[in-house]
Amino acid sequence: DTFGRVFAALDPHAFHAAFLAWVDSVATLRPGDVIAIDGKTMRRTFDTASQKAAIHMVSAWATTQGLCLGQVKTDAKSNEITAIPALLDVLALAGRIVSIDAMGCQPAIARRIRDRGGDYVLSLKGNQTRLHEDVQALFADAEAHGFRDLRHTTAETVDGDHGRIEYRHAWATDDLLCLSSRRRWPGLRSVVRVDAARTVGDHTTRETRYFISSLPADAAHLARIVRGHWTIENGLHWVLDVALHQDHTRIRTGHAPENLATLHHIA
């Protein structure tokens, strides 16, 4: 009960500031390191009686070091667009690369990253309709002509374990003149297509994904960044759920849920 009262009353902003100071003292980020940003909902923190929605935390993850660099609370998944800039503002981005899923693929977020000296790799999906369609058409036309008329680089990787084999083929180009909305994206230098095939036993699934980046069109480098982004799922979110049982916690009083999330990130 005493712990409950303390963490319910503790100012989450001050606690998070102390967390950031501690992380800054132990982090050893280098130029070119990748910071992955993604959100996760603490599912049992909703309270029907008081109409309180479940807490959604947006976290920053250093993919090489396996270290959580910071987090920002938002009330709903749709508000990640406003939470991400707040998180970017507390991170040292100069010389680093920020990777974000499609929710964060917004010109204002790209501008915030560039203004703070960083580069970006953003997943491109239907929420940016015009750019998504243009990039799809660009690569479809290039593929139809054997990529002969498109300045590009390409890279392939194959890996697997536990009976799973994944094959990935990436193409990247800086030939962007046909993208009508390219000027809306600060620092845009390249677009990427990644074809992935995953085989488990006799079953194969295929997926094509697109990305935009302020980095040069180096397919091998960009493919590593795209691949590394998902370590936030395995290295952070999976640990929070499976090792720390975050989705099962029913702590809801005052600031306790947000402060508990900070404790989990420290752990």
Coordinates of N, CA, C and O in Angstrom, one line a residue, residues 54-185:
A54 N -6.9 3.1 -21.6 CA -5.6 2.4 -21.3 C -4.5 3.4 -21.7 O -4.6 4.1 -22.7
I55 N -3.4 3.3 -20.9 CA -2.2 4.2 -21.2 C -1.4 3.6 -22.4 O -1.2 2.4 -22.5
H56 N -1.1 4.5 -23.3 CA -0.2 4.1 -24.5 C 1.1 4.9 -24.3 O 1.1 6.1 -24.2
M57 N 2.2 4.1 -24.3 CA 3.5 4.7 -24.2 C 4.3 4.6 -25.5 O 4.3 3.6 -26.2
V58 N 4.9 5.7 -25.9 CA 5.8 5.7 -27.1 C 7.2 5.7 -26.6 O 7.6 6.6 -25.8
S59 N 8.0 4.8 -27.0 CA 9.3 4.6 -26.5 C 10.4 4.8 -27.6 O 10.1 4.5 -28.8
A60 N 11.6 5.2 -27.2 CA 12.8 5.3 -28.1 C 13.8 4.2 -27.6 O 14.1 4.1 -26.5
W61 N 14.2 3.4 -28.6 CA 15.1 2.2 -28.4 C 16.4 2.3 -29.2 O 16.3 2.5 -30.4
A62 N 17.5 2.3 -28.5 CA 18.8 2.2 -29.2 C 19.0 0.8 -29.7 O 19.2 -0.1 -28.8
T63 N 18.9 0.6 -31.0 CA 18.9 -0.8 -31.5 C 20.2 -1.6 -31.3 O 20.2 -2.8 -31.0
T64 N 21.4 -0.9 -31.3 CA 22.7 -1.5 -31.1 C 22.9 -1.8 -29.7 O 23.4 -2.9 -29.3
Q65 N 22.6 -0.9 -28.8 CA 22.9 -1.0 -27.4 C 21.9 -1.8 -26.6 O 22.1 -2.3 -25.5
G66 N 20.7 -2.0 -27.2 CA 19.6 -2.6 -26.5 C 19.2 -1.9 -25.3 O 19.0 -2.4 -24.2
L67 N 19.0 -0.5 -25.4 CA 18.7 0.3 -24.3 C 17.5 1.3 -24.6 O 17.5 1.9 -25.7
C68 N 16.6 1.4 -23.7 CA 15.5 2.3 -23.8 C 16.0 3.7 -23.4 O 16.5 3.9 -22.3
L69 N 15.8 4.6 -24.4 CA 16.4 6.0 -24.2 C 15.4 7.0 -23.6 O 15.7 8.0 -23.1
G70 N 14.1 6.6 -23.7 CA 13.1 7.6 -23.2 C 11.7 7.1 -23.6 O 11.5 6.2 -24.4
Q71 N 10.7 7.7 -23.0 CA 9.3 7.3 -23.3 C 8.4 8.6 -23.0 O 8.7 9.4 -22.3
V72 N 7.3 8.6 -23.8 CA 6.3 9.6 -23.6 C 4.9 9.0 -23.6 O 4.6 8.1 -24.3
K73 N 4.1 9.4 -22.6 CA 2.7 8.9 -22.5 C 1.8 9.6 -23.4 O 1.8 10.8 -23.6
T74 N 0.9 8.8 -24.1 CA -0.2 9.3 -24.8 C -1.5 8.5 -24.5 O -1.4 7.4 -24.1
D75 N -2.6 9.1 -24.6 CA -3.9 8.5 -24.2 C -4.4 7.6 -25.2 O -5.3 6.7 -24.9
A76 N -4.1 7.7 -26.5 CA -4.6 6.8 -27.5 C -3.6 6.7 -28.6 O -2.8 7.5 -28.9
K77 N -3.7 5.5 -29.4 CA -2.8 5.2 -30.5 C -2.8 6.4 -31.5 O -1.8 6.7 -32.0
S78 N -4.0 7.0 -31.7 CA -4.0 8.1 -32.7 C -3.2 9.3 -32.3 O -2.9 10.1 -33.2
N79 N -2.8 9.4 -31.1 CA -2.1 10.6 -30.6 C -0.6 10.4 -30.7 O 0.2 11.2 -30.2
E80 N -0.1 9.2 -31.2 CA 1.3 9.0 -31.4 C 1.9 10.2 -32.2 O 3.1 10.6 -32.1
I81 N 1.1 10.7 -33.2 CA 1.6 11.8 -34.0 C 2.1 13.0 -33.2 O 3.0 13.7 -33.6
T82 N 1.4 13.3 -32.1 CA 1.7 14.4 -31.3 C 2.8 14.0 -30.2 O 3.5 14.8 -29.7
A83 N 2.8 12.7 -29.8 CA 3.7 12.2 -28.8 C 5.1 12.1 -29.3 O 6.1 12.4 -28.6
I84 N 5.2 11.7 -30.6 CA 6.6 11.4 -31.1 C 7.4 12.7 -31.1 O 8.6 12.6 -30.7
P85 N 6.9 13.9 -31.6 CA 7.8 15.1 -31.5 C 8.2 15.4 -30.1 O 9.4 15.8 -29.8
A86 N 7.4 15.2 -29.1 CA 7.7 15.4 -27.7 C 8.9 14.5 -27.3 O 9.8 14.9 -26.5
L87 N 8.8 13.3 -27.7 CA 9.9 12.3 -27.4 C 11.2 12.7 -28.1 O 12.3 12.6 -27.5
L88 N 11.1 13.1 -29.4 CA 12.3 13.5 -30.1 C 13.0 14.7 -29.5 O 14.2 14.8 -29.5
D89 N 12.2 15.5 -28.8 CA 12.8 16.7 -28.2 C 13.7 16.4 -27.0 O 14.5 17.3 -26.6
V90 N 13.6 15.2 -26.4 CA 14.4 14.9 -25.2 C 15.6 14.0 -25.6 O 16.3 13.5 -24.8
L91 N 15.7 13.7 -26.9 CA 16.8 12.8 -27.4 C 17.9 13.5 -28.1 O 17.6 14.6 -28.7
A92 N 19.1 13.0 -27.9 CA 20.2 13.6 -28.7 C 20.3 13.0 -30.0 O 20.7 11.8 -30.2
L93 N 19.8 13.7 -31.1 CA 19.6 13.1 -32.4 C 20.8 13.4 -33.4 O 20.9 12.8 -34.4
A94 N 21.6 14.4 -33.0 CA 22.7 14.8 -34.0 C 23.6 13.6 -34.4 O 24.1 12.9 -33.5
G95 N 23.6 13.3 -35.7 CA 24.4 12.2 -36.2 C 23.8 10.9 -36.1 O 24.4 9.9 -36.5
R96 N 22.6 10.8 -35.5 CA 21.9 9.5 -35.4 C 20.8 9.3 -36.4 O 20.4 10.3 -37.1
I97 N 20.3 8.1 -36.5 CA 19.3 7.8 -37.5 C 18.0 7.3 -36.7 O 18.1 6.5 -35.8
V98 N 16.9 7.9 -37.0 CA 15.6 7.6 -36.4 C 14.8 6.8 -37.3 O 14.5 7.2 -38.5
S99 N 14.3 5.7 -36.9 CA 13.4 4.8 -37.6 C 12.0 4.8 -36.9 O 12.0 4.6 -35.7
I100 N 11.0 5.0 -37.7 CA 9.6 5.0 -37.2 C 8.7 4.3 -38.1 O 8.9 4.3 -39.3
D101 N 7.7 3.6 -37.6 CA 6.7 2.9 -38.4 C 5.8 4.0 -39.1 O 5.9 5.2 -39.0
A102 N 4.8 3.5 -39.8 CA 4.0 4.4 -40.7 C 3.2 5.4 -39.9 O 2.9 6.5 -40.5
M103 N 2.9 5.2 -38.7 CA 2.2 6.2 -37.9 C 3.0 7.5 -37.8 O 2.4 8.6 -37.8
G104 N 4.3 7.4 -37.7 CA 5.2 8.6 -37.6 C 5.7 9.1 -39.0 O 6.5 10.0 -39.0
C105 N 5.1 8.6 -40.1 CA 5.5 9.1 -41.4 C 4.8 10.3 -41.7 O 3.7 10.3 -42.4
Q106 N 5.3 11.5 -41.2 CA 4.6 12.8 -41.3 C 5.7 13.8 -41.6 O 6.8 13.8 -41.1
P107 N 5.4 14.7 -42.5 CA 6.4 15.8 -42.9 C 6.9 16.5 -41.7 O 8.1 16.9 -41.6
A108 N 6.0 16.8 -40.7 CA 6.4 17.6 -39.5 C 7.4 16.8 -38.7 O 8.4 17.4 -38.1
I109 N 7.2 15.5 -38.6 CA 8.2 14.7 -37.8 C 9.5 14.6 -38.5 O 10.6 14.6 -37.9
A110 N 9.5 14.4 -39.9 CA 10.7 14.4 -40.6 C 11.5 15.7 -40.4 O 12.7 15.7 -40.3
R111 N 10.7 16.8 -40.4 CA 11.4 18.1 -40.2 C 12.0 18.2 -38.8 O 13.1 18.8 -38.7
R112 N 11.3 17.7 -37.8 CA 11.8 17.8 -36.5 C 13.1 17.0 -36.3 O 14.1 17.5 -35.7
I113 N 13.2 15.9 -37.0 CA 14.4 15.1 -36.9 C 15.6 15.8 -37.6 O 16.7 15.8 -37.1
R114 N 15.3 16.3 -38.8 CA 16.3 17.0 -39.5 C 16.8 18.3 -38.8 O 18.0 18.6 -38.8
D115 N 15.8 19.0 -38.2 CA 16.2 20.2 -37.5 C 17.1 20.0 -36.3 O 17.9 20.8 -35.9
R116 N 17.0 18.7 -35.8 CA 17.8 18.4 -34.6 C 19.1 17.6 -35.0 O 19.7 17.0 -34.1
G117 N 19.4 17.6 -36.3 CA 20.6 17.1 -36.8 C 20.6 15.6 -37.0 O 21.7 15.0 -37.2
G118 N 19.5 14.9 -37.1 CA 19.4 13.5 -37.3 C 18.9 13.2 -38.7 O 18.6 14.1 -39.5
D119 N 19.0 11.9 -39.1 CA 18.5 11.4 -40.3 C 17.3 10.5 -40.0 O 17.1 10.0 -38.8
Y120 N 16.5 10.2 -41.0 CA 15.3 9.4 -40.7 C 15.1 8.3 -41.8 O 15.6 8.4 -42.9
V121 N 14.5 7.2 -41.3 CA 14.0 6.1 -42.2 C 12.6 5.8 -41.7 O 12.4 5.4 -40.6
L122 N 11.6 6.2 -42.6 CA 10.2 6.1 -42.2 C 9.4 5.1 -43.0 O 9.6 5.2 -44.3
S123 N 8.7 4.3 -42.4 CA 7.8 3.3 -43.1 C 6.7 4.0 -43.8 O 6.0 4.9 -43.2
L124 N 6.5 3.7 -45.1 CA 5.5 4.4 -45.9 C 4.4 3.5 -46.2 O 4.5 2.4 -46.8
K125 N 3.2 3.9 -45.8 CA 2.0 3.2 -46.1 C 0.8 4.1 -46.6 O 1.1 5.2 -46.9
G126 N -0.4 3.6 -46.6 CA -1.5 4.3 -47.2 C -1.9 5.6 -46.5 O -2.7 6.4 -47.1
N127 N -1.4 5.9 -45.3 CA -1.8 7.1 -44.6 C -1.1 8.3 -45.3 O -1.6 9.5 -45.1
Q128 N -0.1 8.1 -46.2 CA 0.4 9.1 -47.1 C 0.1 8.7 -48.5 O 1.0 8.2 -49.2
T129 N -1.1 8.9 -48.9 CA -1.7 8.2 -50.1 C -0.9 8.6 -51.3 O -0.5 7.7 -52.1
R130 N -0.7 9.9 -51.6 CA -0.1 10.3 -52.8 C 1.4 9.8 -52.9 O 1.8 9.2 -54.0
L131 N 2.1 10.0 -51.9 CA 3.5 9.6 -51.9 C 3.6 8.0 -52.0 O 4.4 7.5 -52.8
H132 N 2.8 7.3 -51.3 CA 2.8 5.9 -51.3 C 2.5 5.4 -52.7 O 3.2 4.5 -53.2
E133 N 1.5 5.9 -53.4 CA 1.1 5.5 -54.7 C 2.2 5.8 -55.7 O 2.5 5.0 -56.6
D134 N 2.9 7.0 -55.5 CA 4.0 7.4 -56.5 C 5.2 6.4 -56.3 O 5.8 6.0 -57.3
V135 N 5.5 6.1 -55.1 CA 6.6 5.2 -54.8 C 6.3 3.8 -55.4 O 7.2 3.1 -56.0
Q136 N 5.1 3.3 -55.1 CA 4.7 2.0 -55.7 C 4.9 2.0 -57.2 O 5.4 1.1 -57.8
A137 N 4.3 3.1 -57.8 CA 4.4 3.1 -59.3 C 5.8 3.2 -59.8 O 6.2 2.6 -60.8
L138 N 6.7 4.0 -59.1 CA 8.1 4.1 -59.5 C 8.8 2.7 -59.5 O 9.4 2.4 -60.5
F139 N 8.6 1.9 -58.5 CA 9.3 0.6 -58.4 C 8.6 -0.4 -59.4 O 9.3 -1.2 -59.9
A140 N 7.3 -0.3 -59.5 CA 6.6 -1.2 -60.4 C 7.1 -1.0 -61.9 O 7.3 -1.9 -62.6
D141 N 7.2 0.3 -62.2 CA 7.7 0.6 -63.6 C 9.1 0.1 -63.8 O 9.5 -0.4 -64.8
A142 N 9.9 0.4 -62.8 CA 11.3 -0.1 -62.8 C 11.4 -1.6 -62.9 O 12.2 -2.1 -63.7
E143 N 10.6 -2.3 -62.2 CA 10.6 -3.7 -62.2 C 10.2 -4.3 -63.6 O 10.8 -5.2 -64.1
A144 N 9.2 -3.6 -64.2 CA 8.7 -4.0 -65.5 C 9.8 -3.9 -66.6 O 9.8 -4.6 -67.6
H145 N 10.7 -3.0 -66.3 CA 11.8 -2.8 -67.3 C 13.2 -3.3 -66.8 O 14.2 -2.9 -67.2
G146 N 13.1 -4.3 -65.8 CA 14.3 -4.9 -65.3 C 15.2 -4.0 -64.6 O 16.4 -4.2 -64.5
F147 N 14.7 -2.8 -64.0 CA 15.5 -1.8 -63.3 C 16.6 -1.2 -64.2 O 17.5 -0.6 -63.6
R148 N 16.4 -1.3 -65.5 CA 17.5 -0.8 -66.4 C 17.5 0.7 -66.4 O 18.6 1.3 -66.6
D149 N 16.3 1.3 -66.3 CA 16.2 2.8 -66.5 C 16.2 3.5 -65.2 O 15.9 4.8 -65.2
L150 N 16.4 2.9 -64.1 CA 16.3 3.5 -62.8 C 17.6 3.4 -62.1 O 18.2 2.3 -61.9
R151 N 18.2 4.6 -61.7 CA 19.4 4.6 -60.9 C 19.1 4.0 -59.5 O 18.3 4.5 -58.8
H152 N 19.8 2.9 -59.2 CA 19.5 2.3 -57.9 C 20.6 1.4 -57.4 O 21.6 1.2 -58.1
T153 N 20.5 1.0 -56.2 CA 21.3 -0.1 -55.6 C 20.4 -1.2 -55.1 O 19.2 -1.0 -54.9
T154 N 21.0 -2.3 -54.9 CA 20.2 -3.5 -54.4 C 21.0 -4.4 -53.5 O 22.2 -4.3 -53.5
A155 N 20.3 -5.1 -52.6 CA 20.9 -6.0 -51.6 C 20.0 -7.1 -51.3 O 18.7 -6.9 -51.3
E156 N 20.5 -8.3 -51.0 CA 19.8 -9.5 -50.7 C 20.3 -10.1 -49.4 O 21.5 -10.1 -49.2
T157 N 19.4 -10.6 -48.5 CA 19.8 -11.3 -47.3 C 19.0 -12.5 -47.2 O 17.8 -12.5 -47.6
V158 N 19.6 -13.6 -46.6 CA 18.8 -14.8 -46.2 C 19.2 -15.2 -44.8 O 20.4 -15.2 -44.5
D159 N 18.3 -15.4 -43.9 CA 18.6 -15.9 -42.6 C 17.4 -16.7 -42.1 O 16.3 -16.7 -42.6
G160 N 17.6 -17.4 -41.0 CA 16.6 -18.1 -40.4 C 17.0 -19.0 -39.2 O 18.2 -19.2 -39.0
D161 N 16.1 -19.4 -38.4 CA 16.3 -20.4 -37.3 C 15.0 -21.0 -36.9 O 13.9 -20.5 -37.3
H162 N 15.1 -22.1 -36.1 CA 13.9 -22.7 -35.6 C 12.9 -23.1 -36.7 O 11.7 -23.0 -36.6
G163 N 13.5 -23.6 -37.9 CA 12.6 -24.0 -39.0 C 12.1 -22.9 -39.8 O 11.3 -23.1 -40.7
R164 N 12.5 -21.6 -39.6 CA 12.0 -20.5 -40.3 C 13.1 -19.9 -41.2 O 14.3 -19.8 -40.8
I165 N 12.8 -19.6 -42.4 CA 13.8 -19.0 -43.4 C 13.2 -17.7 -43.9 O 12.0 -17.7 -44.3
E166 N 14.0 -16.7 -43.8 CA 13.5 -15.4 -44.3 C 14.5 -14.9 -45.4 O 15.7 -14.8 -45.2
Y167 N 13.9 -14.5 -46.6 CA 14.6 -14.0 -47.7 C 14.1 -12.6 -47.9 O 12.9 -12.3 -48.0
R168 N 15.1 -11.6 -48.0 CA 14.7 -10.2 -48.2 C 15.5 -9.6 -49.4 O 16.8 -9.9 -49.5
H169 N 14.9 -8.9 -50.2 CA 15.5 -8.3 -51.4 C 15.1 -6.8 -51.3 O 13.9 -6.4 -51.3
A170 N 16.1 -5.9 -51.2 CA 15.9 -4.5 -51.1 C 16.4 -3.7 -52.3 O 17.5 -4.1 -52.9
W171 N 15.7 -2.7 -52.7 CA 16.1 -1.8 -53.8 C 16.0 -0.4 -53.2 O 15.0 0.0 -52.5
A172 N 17.0 0.5 -53.5 CA 16.9 1.9 -53.1 C 17.3 2.8 -54.3 O 18.2 2.4 -55.0
T173 N 16.6 3.9 -54.4 CA 17.0 4.8 -55.4 C 16.9 6.3 -54.9 O 16.1 6.6 -54.0
D174 N 17.7 7.1 -55.5 CA 17.6 8.6 -55.3 C 17.1 9.3 -56.5 O 17.2 10.6 -56.5
D175 N 16.6 8.6 -57.4 CA 16.0 9.2 -58.6 C 14.5 9.5 -58.3 O 13.6 8.7 -58.6
L176 N 14.2 10.7 -57.7 CA 13.0 11.0 -57.1 C 12.1 12.0 -57.9 O 11.1 12.5 -57.4
L177 N 12.6 12.4 -59.1 CA 11.9 13.5 -59.9 C 10.4 13.2 -60.2 O 9.6 14.1 -60.3
C178 N 10.1 11.9 -60.2 CA 8.7 11.6 -60.5 C 7.7 11.6 -59.3 O 6.5 11.4 -59.4
L179 N 8.3 11.9 -58.1 CA 7.5 11.9 -56.9 C 6.9 13.3 -56.8 O 7.7 14.3 -56.4
S180 N 5.7 13.5 -57.0 CA 5.1 14.9 -57.0 C 5.1 15.6 -55.7 O 5.1 16.8 -55.6
S181 N 5.1 14.8 -54.6 CA 5.0 15.4 -53.3 C 6.4 15.4 -52.6 O 6.5 15.6 -51.4
R182 N 7.5 15.2 -53.3 CA 8.8 15.0 -52.7 C 9.2 16.3 -51.9 O 9.9 16.2 -50.9
R183 N 8.8 17.5 -52.3 CA 9.2 18.7 -51.7 C 8.6 18.9 -50.3 O 9.0 19.8 -49.6
R184 N 7.6 18.2 -50.0 CA 6.9 18.3 -48.7 C 7.8 17.6 -47.6 O 7.5 17.8 -46.4
W185 N 8.8 16.8 -48.0 CA 9.5 16.0 -47.0 C 10.9 16.5 -46.9 O 11.8 16.4 -47.8

